[in-house]
PDB file of C-alpha atoms in Angstrom:
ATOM      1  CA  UNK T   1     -12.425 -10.826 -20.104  1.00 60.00           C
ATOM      2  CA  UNK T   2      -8.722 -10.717 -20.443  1.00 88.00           C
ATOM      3  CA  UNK T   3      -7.085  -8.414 -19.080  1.00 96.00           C
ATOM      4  CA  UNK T   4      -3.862  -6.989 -20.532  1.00 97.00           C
ATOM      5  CA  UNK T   5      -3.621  -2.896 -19.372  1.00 98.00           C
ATOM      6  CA  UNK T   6      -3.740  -1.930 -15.680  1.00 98.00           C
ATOM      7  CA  UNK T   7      -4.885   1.753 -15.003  1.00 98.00           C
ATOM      8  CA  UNK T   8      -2.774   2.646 -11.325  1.00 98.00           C
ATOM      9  CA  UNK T   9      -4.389   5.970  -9.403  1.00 98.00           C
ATOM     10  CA  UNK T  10      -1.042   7.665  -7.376  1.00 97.00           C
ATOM     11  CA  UNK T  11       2.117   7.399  -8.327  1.00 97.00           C
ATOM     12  CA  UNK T  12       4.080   7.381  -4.321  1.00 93.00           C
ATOM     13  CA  UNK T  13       5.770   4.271  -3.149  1.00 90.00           C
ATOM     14  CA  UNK T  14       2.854   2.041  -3.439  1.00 95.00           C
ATOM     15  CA  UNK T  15       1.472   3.570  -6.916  1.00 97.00           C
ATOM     16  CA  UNK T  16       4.771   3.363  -8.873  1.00 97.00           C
ATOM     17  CA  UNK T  17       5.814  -0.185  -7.074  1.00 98.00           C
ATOM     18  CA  UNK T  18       2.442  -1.444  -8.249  1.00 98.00           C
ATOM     19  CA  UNK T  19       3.124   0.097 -12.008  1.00 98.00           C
ATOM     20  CA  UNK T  20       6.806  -1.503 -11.560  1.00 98.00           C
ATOM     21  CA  UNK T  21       5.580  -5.403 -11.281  1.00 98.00           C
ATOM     22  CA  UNK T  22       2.922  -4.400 -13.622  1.00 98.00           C
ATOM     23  CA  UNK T  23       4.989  -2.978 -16.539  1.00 98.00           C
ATOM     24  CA  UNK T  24       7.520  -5.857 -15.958  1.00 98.00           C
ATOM     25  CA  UNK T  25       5.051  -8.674 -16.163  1.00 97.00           C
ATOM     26  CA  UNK T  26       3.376  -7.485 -19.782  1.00 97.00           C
ATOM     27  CA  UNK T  27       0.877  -5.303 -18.745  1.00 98.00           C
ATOM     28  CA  UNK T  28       0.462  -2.094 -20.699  1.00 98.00           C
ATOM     29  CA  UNK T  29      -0.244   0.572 -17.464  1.00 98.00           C
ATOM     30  CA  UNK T  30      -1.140   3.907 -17.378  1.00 98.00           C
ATOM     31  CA  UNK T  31       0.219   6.224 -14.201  1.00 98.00           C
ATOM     32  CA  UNK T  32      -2.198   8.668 -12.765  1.00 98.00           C
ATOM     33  CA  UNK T  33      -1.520  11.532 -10.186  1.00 97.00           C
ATOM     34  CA  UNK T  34      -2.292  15.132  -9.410  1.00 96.00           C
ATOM     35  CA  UNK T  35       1.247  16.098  -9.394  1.00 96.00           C
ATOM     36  CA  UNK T  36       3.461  16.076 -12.601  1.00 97.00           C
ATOM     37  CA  UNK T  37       6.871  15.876 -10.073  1.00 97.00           C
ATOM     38  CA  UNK T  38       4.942  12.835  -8.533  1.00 97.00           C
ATOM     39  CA  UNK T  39       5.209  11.208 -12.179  1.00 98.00           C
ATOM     40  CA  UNK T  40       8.500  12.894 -12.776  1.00 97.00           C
ATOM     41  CA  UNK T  41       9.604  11.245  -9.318  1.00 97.00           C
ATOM     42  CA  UNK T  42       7.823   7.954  -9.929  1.00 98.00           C
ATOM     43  CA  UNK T  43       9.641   6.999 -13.082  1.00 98.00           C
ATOM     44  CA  UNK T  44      13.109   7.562 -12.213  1.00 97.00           C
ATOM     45  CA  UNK T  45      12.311   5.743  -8.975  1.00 97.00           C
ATOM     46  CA  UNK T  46      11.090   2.849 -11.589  1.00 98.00           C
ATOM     47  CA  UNK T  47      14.120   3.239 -13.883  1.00 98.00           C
ATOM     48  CA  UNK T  48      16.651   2.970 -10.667  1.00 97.00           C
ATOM     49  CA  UNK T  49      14.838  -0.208  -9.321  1.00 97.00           C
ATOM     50  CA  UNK T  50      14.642  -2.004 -12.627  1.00 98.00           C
ATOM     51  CA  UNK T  51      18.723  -0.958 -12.706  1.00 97.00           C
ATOM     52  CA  UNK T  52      18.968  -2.809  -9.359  1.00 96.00           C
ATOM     53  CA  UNK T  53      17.219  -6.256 -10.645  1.00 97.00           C
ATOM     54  CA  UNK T  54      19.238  -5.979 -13.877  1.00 97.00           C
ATOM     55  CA  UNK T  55      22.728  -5.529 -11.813  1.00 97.00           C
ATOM     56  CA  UNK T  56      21.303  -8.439  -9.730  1.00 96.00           C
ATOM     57  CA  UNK T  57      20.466 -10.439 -12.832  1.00 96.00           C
ATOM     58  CA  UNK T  58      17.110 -11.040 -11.566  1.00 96.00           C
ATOM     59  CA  UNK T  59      16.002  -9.517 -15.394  1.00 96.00           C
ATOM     60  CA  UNK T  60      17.730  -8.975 -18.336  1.00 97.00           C
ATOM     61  CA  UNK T  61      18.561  -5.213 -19.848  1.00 97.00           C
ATOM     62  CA  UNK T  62      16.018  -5.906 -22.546  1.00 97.00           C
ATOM     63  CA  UNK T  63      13.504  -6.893 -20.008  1.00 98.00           C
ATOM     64  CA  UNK T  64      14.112  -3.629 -18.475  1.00 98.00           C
ATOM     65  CA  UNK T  65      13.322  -1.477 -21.631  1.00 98.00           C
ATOM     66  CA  UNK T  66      10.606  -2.959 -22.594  1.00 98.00           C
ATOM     67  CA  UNK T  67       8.548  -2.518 -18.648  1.00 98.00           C
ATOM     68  CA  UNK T  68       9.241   1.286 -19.070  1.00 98.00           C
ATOM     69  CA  UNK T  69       8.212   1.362 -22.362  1.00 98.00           C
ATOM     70  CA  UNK T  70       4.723   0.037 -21.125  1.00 98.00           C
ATOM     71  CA  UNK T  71       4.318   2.683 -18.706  1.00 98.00           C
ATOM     72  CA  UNK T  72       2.631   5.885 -19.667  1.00 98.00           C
ATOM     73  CA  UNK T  73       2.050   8.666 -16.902  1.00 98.00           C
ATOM     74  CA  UNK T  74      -1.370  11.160 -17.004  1.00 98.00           C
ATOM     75  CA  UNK T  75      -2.136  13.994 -15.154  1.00 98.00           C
ATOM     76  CA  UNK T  76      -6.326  13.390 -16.590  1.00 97.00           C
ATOM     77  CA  UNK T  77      -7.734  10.549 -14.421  1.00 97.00           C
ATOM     78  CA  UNK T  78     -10.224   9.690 -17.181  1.00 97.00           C
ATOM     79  CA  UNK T  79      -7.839   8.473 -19.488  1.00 97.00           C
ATOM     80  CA  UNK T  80      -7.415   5.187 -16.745  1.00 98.00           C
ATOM     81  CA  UNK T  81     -11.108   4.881 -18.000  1.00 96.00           C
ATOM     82  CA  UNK T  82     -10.197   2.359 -21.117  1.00 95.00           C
ATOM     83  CA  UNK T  83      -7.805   0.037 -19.034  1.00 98.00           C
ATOM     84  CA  UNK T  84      -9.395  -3.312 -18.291  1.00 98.00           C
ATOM     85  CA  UNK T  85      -8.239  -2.761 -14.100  1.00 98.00           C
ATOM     86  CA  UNK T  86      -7.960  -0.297 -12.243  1.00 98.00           C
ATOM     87  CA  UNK T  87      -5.998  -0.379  -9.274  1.00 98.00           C
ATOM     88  CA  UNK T  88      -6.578   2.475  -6.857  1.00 98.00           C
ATOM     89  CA  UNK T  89      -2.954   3.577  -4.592  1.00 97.00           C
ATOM     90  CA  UNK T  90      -3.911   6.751  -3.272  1.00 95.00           C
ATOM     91  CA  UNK T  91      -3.333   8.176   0.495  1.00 88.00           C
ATOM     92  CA  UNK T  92      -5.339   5.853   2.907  1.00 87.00           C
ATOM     93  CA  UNK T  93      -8.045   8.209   3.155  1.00 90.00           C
ATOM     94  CA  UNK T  94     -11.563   7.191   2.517  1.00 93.00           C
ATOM     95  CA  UNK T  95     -13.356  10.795   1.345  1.00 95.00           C
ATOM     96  CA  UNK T  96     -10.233  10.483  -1.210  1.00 96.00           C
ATOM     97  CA  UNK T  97     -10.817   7.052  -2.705  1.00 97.00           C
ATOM     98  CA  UNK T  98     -14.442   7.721  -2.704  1.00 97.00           C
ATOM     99  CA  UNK T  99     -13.635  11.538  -4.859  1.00 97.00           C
ATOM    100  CA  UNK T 100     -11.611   9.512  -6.848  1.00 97.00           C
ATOM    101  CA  UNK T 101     -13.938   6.126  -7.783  1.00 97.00           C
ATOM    102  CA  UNK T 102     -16.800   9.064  -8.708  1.00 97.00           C
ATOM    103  CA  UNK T 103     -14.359  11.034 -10.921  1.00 97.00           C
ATOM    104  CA  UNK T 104     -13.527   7.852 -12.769  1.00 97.00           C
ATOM    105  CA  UNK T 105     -17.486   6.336 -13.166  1.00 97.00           C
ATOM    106  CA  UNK T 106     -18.333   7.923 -16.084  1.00 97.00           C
ATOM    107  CA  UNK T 107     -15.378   6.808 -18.219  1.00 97.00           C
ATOM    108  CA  UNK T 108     -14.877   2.998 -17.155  1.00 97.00           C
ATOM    109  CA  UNK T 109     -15.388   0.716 -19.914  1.00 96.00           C
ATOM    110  CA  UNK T 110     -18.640  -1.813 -18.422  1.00 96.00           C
ATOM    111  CA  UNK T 111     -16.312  -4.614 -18.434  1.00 96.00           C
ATOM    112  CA  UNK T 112     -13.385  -2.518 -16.355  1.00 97.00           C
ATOM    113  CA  UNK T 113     -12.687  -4.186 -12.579  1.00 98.00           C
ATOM    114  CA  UNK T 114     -12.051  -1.511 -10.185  1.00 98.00           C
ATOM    115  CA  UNK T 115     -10.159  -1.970  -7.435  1.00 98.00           C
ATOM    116  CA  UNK T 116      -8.434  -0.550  -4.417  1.00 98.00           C
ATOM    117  CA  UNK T 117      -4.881  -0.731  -2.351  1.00 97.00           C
ATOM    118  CA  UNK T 118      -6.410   0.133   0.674  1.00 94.00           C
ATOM    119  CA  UNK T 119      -4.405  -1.615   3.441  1.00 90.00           C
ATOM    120  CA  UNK T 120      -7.551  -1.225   6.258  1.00 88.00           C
ATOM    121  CA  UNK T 121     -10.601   0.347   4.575  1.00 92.00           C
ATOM    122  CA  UNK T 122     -14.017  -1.444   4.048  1.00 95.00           C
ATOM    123  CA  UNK T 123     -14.126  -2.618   0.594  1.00 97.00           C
ATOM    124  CA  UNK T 124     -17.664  -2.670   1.098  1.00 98.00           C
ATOM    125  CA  UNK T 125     -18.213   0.496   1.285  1.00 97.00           C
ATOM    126  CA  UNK T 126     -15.797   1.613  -0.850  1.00 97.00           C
ATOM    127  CA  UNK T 127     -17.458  -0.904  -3.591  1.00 98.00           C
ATOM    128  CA  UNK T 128     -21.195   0.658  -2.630  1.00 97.00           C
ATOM    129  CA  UNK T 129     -19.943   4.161  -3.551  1.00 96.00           C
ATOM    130  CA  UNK T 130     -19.741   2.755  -7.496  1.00 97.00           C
ATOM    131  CA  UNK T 131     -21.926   1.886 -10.583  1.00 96.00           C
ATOM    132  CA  UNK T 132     -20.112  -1.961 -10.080  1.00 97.00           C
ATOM    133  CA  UNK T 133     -20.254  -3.423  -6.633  1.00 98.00           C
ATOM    134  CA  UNK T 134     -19.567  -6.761  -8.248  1.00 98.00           C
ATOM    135  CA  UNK T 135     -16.798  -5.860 -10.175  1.00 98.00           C
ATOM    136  CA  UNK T 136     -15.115  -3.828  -7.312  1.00 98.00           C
ATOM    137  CA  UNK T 137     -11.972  -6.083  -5.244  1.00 98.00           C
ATOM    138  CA  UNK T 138      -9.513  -5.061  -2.449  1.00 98.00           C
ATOM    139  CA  UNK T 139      -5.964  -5.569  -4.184  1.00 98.00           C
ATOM    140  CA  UNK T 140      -3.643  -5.295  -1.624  1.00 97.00           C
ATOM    141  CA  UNK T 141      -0.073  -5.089  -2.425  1.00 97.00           C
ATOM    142  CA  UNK T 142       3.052  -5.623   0.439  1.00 95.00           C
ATOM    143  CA  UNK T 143       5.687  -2.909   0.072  1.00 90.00           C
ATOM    144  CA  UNK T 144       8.129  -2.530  -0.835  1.00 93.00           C
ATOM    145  CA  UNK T 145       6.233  -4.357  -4.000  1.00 96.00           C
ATOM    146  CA  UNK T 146       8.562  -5.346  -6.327  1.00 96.00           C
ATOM    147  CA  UNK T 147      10.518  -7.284  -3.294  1.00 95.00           C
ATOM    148  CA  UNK T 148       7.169  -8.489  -1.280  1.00 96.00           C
ATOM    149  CA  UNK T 149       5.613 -11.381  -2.561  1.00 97.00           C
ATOM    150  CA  UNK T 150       2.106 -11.653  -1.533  1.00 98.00           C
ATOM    151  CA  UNK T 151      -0.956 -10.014  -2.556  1.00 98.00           C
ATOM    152  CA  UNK T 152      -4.263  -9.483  -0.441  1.00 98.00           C
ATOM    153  CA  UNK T 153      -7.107 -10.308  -2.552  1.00 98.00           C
ATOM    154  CA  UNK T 154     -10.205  -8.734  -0.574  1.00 98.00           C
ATOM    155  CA  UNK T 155     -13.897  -9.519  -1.561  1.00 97.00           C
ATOM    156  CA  UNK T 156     -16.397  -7.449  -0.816  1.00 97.00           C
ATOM    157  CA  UNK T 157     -20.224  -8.401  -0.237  1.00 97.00           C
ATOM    158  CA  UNK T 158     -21.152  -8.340  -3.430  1.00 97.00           C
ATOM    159  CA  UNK T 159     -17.717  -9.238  -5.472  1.00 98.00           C
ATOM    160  CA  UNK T 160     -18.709 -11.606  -7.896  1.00 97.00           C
ATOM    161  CA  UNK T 161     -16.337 -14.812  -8.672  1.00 97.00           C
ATOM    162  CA  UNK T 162     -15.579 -13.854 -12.168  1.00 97.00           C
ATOM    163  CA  UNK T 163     -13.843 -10.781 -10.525  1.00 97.00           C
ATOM    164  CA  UNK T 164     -12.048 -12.837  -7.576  1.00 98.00           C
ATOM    165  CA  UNK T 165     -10.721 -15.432 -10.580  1.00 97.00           C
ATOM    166  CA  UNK T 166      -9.255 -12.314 -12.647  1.00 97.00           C
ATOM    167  CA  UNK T 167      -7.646 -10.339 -10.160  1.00 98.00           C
ATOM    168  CA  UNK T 168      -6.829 -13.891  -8.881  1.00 98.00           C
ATOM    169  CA  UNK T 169      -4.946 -14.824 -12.647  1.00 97.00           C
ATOM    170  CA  UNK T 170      -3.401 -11.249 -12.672  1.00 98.00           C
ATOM    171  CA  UNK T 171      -1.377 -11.818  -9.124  1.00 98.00           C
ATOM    172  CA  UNK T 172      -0.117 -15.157 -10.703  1.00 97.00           C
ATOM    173  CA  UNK T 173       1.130 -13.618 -13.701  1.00 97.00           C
ATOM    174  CA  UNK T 174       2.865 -11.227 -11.500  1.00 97.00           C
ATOM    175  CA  UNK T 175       4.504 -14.298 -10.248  1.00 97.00           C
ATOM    176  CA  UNK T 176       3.403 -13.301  -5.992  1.00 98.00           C
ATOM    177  CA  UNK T 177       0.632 -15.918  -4.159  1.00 98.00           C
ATOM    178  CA  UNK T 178      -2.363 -14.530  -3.456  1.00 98.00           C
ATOM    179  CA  UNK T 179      -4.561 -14.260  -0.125  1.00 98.00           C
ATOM    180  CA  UNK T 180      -7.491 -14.447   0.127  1.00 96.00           C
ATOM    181  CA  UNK T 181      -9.453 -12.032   2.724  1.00 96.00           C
ATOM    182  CA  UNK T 182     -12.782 -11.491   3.950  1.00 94.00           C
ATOM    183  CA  UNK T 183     -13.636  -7.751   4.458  1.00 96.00           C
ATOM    184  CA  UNK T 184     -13.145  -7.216   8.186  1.00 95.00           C
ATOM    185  CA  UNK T 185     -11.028  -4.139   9.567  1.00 93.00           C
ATOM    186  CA  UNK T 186      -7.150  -4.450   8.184  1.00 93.00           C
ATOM    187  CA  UNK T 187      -7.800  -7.666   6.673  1.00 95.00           C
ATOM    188  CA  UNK T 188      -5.008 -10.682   7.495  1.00 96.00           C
ATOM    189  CA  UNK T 189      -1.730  -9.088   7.881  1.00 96.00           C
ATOM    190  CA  UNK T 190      -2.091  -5.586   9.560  1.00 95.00           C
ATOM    191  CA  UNK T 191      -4.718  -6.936  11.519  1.00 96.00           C
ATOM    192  CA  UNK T 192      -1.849  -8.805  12.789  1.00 97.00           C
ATOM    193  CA  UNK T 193       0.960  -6.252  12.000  1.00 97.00           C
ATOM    194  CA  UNK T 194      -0.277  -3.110  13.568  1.00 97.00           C
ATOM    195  CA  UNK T 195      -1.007  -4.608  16.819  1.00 98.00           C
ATOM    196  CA  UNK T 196       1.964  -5.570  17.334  1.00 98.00           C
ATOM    197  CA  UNK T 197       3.581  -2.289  15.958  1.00 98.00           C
ATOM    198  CA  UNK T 198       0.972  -0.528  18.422  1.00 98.00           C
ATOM    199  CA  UNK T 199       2.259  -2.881  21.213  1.00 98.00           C
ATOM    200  CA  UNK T 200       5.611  -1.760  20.601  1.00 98.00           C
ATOM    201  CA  UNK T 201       4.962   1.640  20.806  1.00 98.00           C
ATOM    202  CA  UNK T 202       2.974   1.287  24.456  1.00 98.00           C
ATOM    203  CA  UNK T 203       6.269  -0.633  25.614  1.00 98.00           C
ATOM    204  CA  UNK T 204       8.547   2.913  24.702  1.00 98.00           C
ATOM    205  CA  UNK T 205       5.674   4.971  25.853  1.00 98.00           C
ATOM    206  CA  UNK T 206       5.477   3.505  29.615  1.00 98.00           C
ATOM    207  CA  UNK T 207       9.026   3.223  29.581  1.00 98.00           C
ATOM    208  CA  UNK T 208       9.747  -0.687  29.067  1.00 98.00           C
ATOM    209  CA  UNK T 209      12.818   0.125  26.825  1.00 98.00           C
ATOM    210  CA  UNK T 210      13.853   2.752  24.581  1.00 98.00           C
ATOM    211  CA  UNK T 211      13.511   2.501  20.981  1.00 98.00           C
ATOM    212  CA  UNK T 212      16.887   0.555  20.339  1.00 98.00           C
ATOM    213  CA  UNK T 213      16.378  -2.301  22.794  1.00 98.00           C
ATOM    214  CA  UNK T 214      12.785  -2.511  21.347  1.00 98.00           C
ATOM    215  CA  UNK T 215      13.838  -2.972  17.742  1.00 98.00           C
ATOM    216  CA  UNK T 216      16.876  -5.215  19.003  1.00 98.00           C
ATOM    217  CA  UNK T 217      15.112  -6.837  20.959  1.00 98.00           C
ATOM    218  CA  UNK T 218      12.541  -8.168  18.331  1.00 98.00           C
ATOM    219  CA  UNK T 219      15.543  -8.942  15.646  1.00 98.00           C
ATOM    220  CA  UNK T 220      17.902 -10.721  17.900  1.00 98.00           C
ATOM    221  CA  UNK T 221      15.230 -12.181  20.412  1.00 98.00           C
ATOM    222  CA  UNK T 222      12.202 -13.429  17.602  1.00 98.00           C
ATOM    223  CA  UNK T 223      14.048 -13.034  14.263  1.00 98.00           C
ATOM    224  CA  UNK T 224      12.320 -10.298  12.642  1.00 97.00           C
ATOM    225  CA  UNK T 225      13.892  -8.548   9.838  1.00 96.00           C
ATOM    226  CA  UNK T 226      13.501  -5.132  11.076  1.00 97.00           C
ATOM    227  CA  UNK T 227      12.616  -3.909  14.744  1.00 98.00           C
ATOM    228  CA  UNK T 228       9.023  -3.040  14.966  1.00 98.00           C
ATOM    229  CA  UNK T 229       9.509   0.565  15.365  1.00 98.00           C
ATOM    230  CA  UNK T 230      11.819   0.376  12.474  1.00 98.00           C
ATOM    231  CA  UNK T 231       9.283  -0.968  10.378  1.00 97.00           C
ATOM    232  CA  UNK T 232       6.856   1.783  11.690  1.00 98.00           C
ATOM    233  CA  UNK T 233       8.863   4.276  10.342  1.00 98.00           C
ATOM    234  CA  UNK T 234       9.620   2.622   7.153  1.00 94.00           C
ATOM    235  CA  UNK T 235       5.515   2.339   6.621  1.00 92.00           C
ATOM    236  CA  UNK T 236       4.728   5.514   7.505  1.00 95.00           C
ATOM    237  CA  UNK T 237       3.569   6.570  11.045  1.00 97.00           C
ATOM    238  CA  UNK T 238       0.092   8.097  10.240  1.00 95.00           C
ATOM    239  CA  UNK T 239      -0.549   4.966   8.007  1.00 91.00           C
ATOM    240  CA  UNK T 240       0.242   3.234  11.015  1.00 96.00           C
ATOM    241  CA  UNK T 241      -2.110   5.621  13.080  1.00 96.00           C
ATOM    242  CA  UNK T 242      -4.993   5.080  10.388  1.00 92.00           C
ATOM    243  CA  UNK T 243      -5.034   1.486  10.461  1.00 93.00           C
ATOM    244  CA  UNK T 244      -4.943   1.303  14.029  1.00 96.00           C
ATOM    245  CA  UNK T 245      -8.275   3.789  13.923  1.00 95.00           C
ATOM    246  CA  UNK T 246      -9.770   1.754  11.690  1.00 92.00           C
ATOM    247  CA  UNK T 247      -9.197  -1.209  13.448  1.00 95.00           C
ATOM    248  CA  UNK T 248     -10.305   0.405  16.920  1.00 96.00           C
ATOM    249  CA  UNK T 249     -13.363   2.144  15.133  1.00 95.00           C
ATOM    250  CA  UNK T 250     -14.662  -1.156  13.413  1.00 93.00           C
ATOM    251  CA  UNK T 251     -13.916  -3.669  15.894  1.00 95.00           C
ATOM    252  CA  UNK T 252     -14.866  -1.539  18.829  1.00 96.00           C
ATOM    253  CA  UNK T 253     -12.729  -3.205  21.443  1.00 96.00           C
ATOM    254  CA  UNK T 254      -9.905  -1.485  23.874  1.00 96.00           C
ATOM    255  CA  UNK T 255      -6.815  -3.374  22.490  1.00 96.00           C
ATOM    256  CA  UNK T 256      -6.818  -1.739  19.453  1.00 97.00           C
ATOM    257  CA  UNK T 257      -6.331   1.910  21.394  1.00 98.00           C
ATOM    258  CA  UNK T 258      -3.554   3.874  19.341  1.00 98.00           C
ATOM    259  CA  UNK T 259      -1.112   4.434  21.552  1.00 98.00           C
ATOM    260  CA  UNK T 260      -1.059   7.909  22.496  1.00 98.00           C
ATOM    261  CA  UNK T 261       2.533   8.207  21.779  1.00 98.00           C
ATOM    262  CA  UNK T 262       1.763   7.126  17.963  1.00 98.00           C
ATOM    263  CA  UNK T 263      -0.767   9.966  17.979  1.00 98.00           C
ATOM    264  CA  UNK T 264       1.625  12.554  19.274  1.00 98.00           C
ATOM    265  CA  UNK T 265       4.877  11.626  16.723  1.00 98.00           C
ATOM    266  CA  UNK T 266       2.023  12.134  14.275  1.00 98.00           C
ATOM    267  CA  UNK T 267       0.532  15.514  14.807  1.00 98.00           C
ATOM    268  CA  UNK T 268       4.158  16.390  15.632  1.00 98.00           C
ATOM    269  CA  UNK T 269       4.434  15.532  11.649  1.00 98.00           C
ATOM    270  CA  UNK T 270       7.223  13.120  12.269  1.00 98.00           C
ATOM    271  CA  UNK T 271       5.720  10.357  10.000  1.00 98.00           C
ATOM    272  CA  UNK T 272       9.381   8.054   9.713  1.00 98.00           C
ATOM    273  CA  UNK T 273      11.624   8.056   7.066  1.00 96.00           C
ATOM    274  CA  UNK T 274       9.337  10.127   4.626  1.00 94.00           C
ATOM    275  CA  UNK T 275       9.828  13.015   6.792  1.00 97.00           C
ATOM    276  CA  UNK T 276      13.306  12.449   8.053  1.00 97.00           C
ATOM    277  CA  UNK T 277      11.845  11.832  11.734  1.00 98.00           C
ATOM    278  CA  UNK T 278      10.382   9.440  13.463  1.00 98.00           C
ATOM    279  CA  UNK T 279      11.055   6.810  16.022  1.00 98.00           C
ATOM    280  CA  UNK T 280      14.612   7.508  14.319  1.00 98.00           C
ATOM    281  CA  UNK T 281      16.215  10.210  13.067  1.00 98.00           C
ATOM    282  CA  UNK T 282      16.835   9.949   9.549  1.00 98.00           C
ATOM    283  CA  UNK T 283      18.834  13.845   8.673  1.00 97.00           C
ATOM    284  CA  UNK T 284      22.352  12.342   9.338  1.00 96.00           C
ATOM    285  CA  UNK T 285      24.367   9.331   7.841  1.00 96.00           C
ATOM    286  CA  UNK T 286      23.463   6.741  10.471  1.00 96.00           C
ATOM    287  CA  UNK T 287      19.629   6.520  11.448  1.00 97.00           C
ATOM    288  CA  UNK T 288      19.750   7.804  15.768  1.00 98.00           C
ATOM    289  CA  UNK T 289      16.610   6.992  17.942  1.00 98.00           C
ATOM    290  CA  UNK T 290      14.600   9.895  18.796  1.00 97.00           C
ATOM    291  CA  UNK T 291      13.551   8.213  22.641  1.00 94.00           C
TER     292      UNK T 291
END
């Protein structure tokens, strides 16, 4: 099959990213969520990154009309049914994605590859929940995703190749390189990433340094774009937390422990920049570390 529309489940920073590149690249998509303000909030977040490529002549103003005018927004799941791929960006939460997958079943076309955006869940599992273990794919998008230029392409047990070499075509046409990932905990990069983002949070925790001379630390002293508690916030601190579960749950081994500290910002509900608090305090002009 060929596929030319692109059903996306969620429409927060990952959902309306991946119906951004999608729209842009001459895919017709349809935008799902539960909330019509999530739509609402989704498109004009579309509109004003589009507005930043054209002002950066990355794409021209026709370009521009022509992505939004692909994208159509639902509040009924089952109309994602009669897209050809269906990319699942809900909240990193597996009872969710597995509500979701059975809520779509009985409206996929047979043909329709289903996927997921999971950054650290079992695609697996996720896959043996459906009517189409073969046709089911990990399709893991960086964020911010219209910047970020790779894609994790994860395989489940039973993926078949036909499903791998579409999903494969589709990140191509999106004009991002594609990894390719076996289905272990976190997959390539935040079985890499969180670690280290973990790490980071130990060294505040036992009193190393304090959240600026962590974050400078790692720009100035190794060249990273943003500190690592920076980034933290910027992801999303229980996404952080989640991964770093999954990671401890499914590899079973002691130096993937959240650190407590992580745990505690988290029930706290200071999740990062979403909330306005997190390693940094986001309410004023000028972010100010919270440690």
């Amino acid at each position: 099959m060929s596929i030319s529309s692109v059903g996306v489940v969620g429409a927060g920073q990952m959902g309306n990213g991946i119906a951004h590149v999608m729209a842009l690249a001459g895919y017709d998509v349809m935008l799902n969520d539960i909330s019509q303000d999530s739509l609402d909030k989704a498109m004009g977040v579309i509109t004003r990154n589009l507005d930043r490529q054209v002002s950066s002549e990355k794409i021209s103003a026709e370009e521009k009309v022509a992505a939004i005018g692909r994208i159509k927004t639902t509040l009924d799941l089952p109309e994602l049914g009669q897209t050809d791929l269906v990319i699942e960006a809900a909240t990193e939460n597996e009872t969710v994605k597995n509500k979701i997958f059975e809520a779509l079943l009985p409206h996929l076309k047979p043909e329709t590859i289903l996927t997921s955006n999971t950054s650290s869940i079992s695609i697996t599992r996720l896959a043996s929940r459906t009517d189409r273990p073969e046709k089911f794919m990990g399709f893991h998008f960086m964020n911010p995703v219209p910047v970020m230029k790779l894609v994790e392409l994860i395989r489940g047990i039973a993926t078949d190749e036909a499903t791998y070499k579409e999903c494969l075509s589709v990140v191509e046409n999106l004009g991002k390189t594609a990894a390719s990932a076996e289905d272990f905990p976190a997959f390539i990069v935040n079985r890499i990433l969180m670690p280290m983002i973990n790490e980071a949070v130990y060294t505040l925790y036992e009193g190393v340094g304090s959240v600026k001379s962590i974050d400078e630390s790692m720009k100035l002293g190794a060249a990273h774009p943003m500190g690592p508690l920076e980034l933290a916030d910027f992801i999303g601190l229980d996404t952080c937390l989640a991964i770093m579960n999954v990671l401890h749950d499914g590899l079973a081994d002691t130096k993937y422990r959240p650190c407590p500290l992580l745990t505690k910002y988290v029930e706290a509900g200071w999740l990062g920049r979403k909330t306005k608090r997190g390693f940094y305090d986001y309410r004023g002009d000028v972010p100010v570390p919270t440690r």
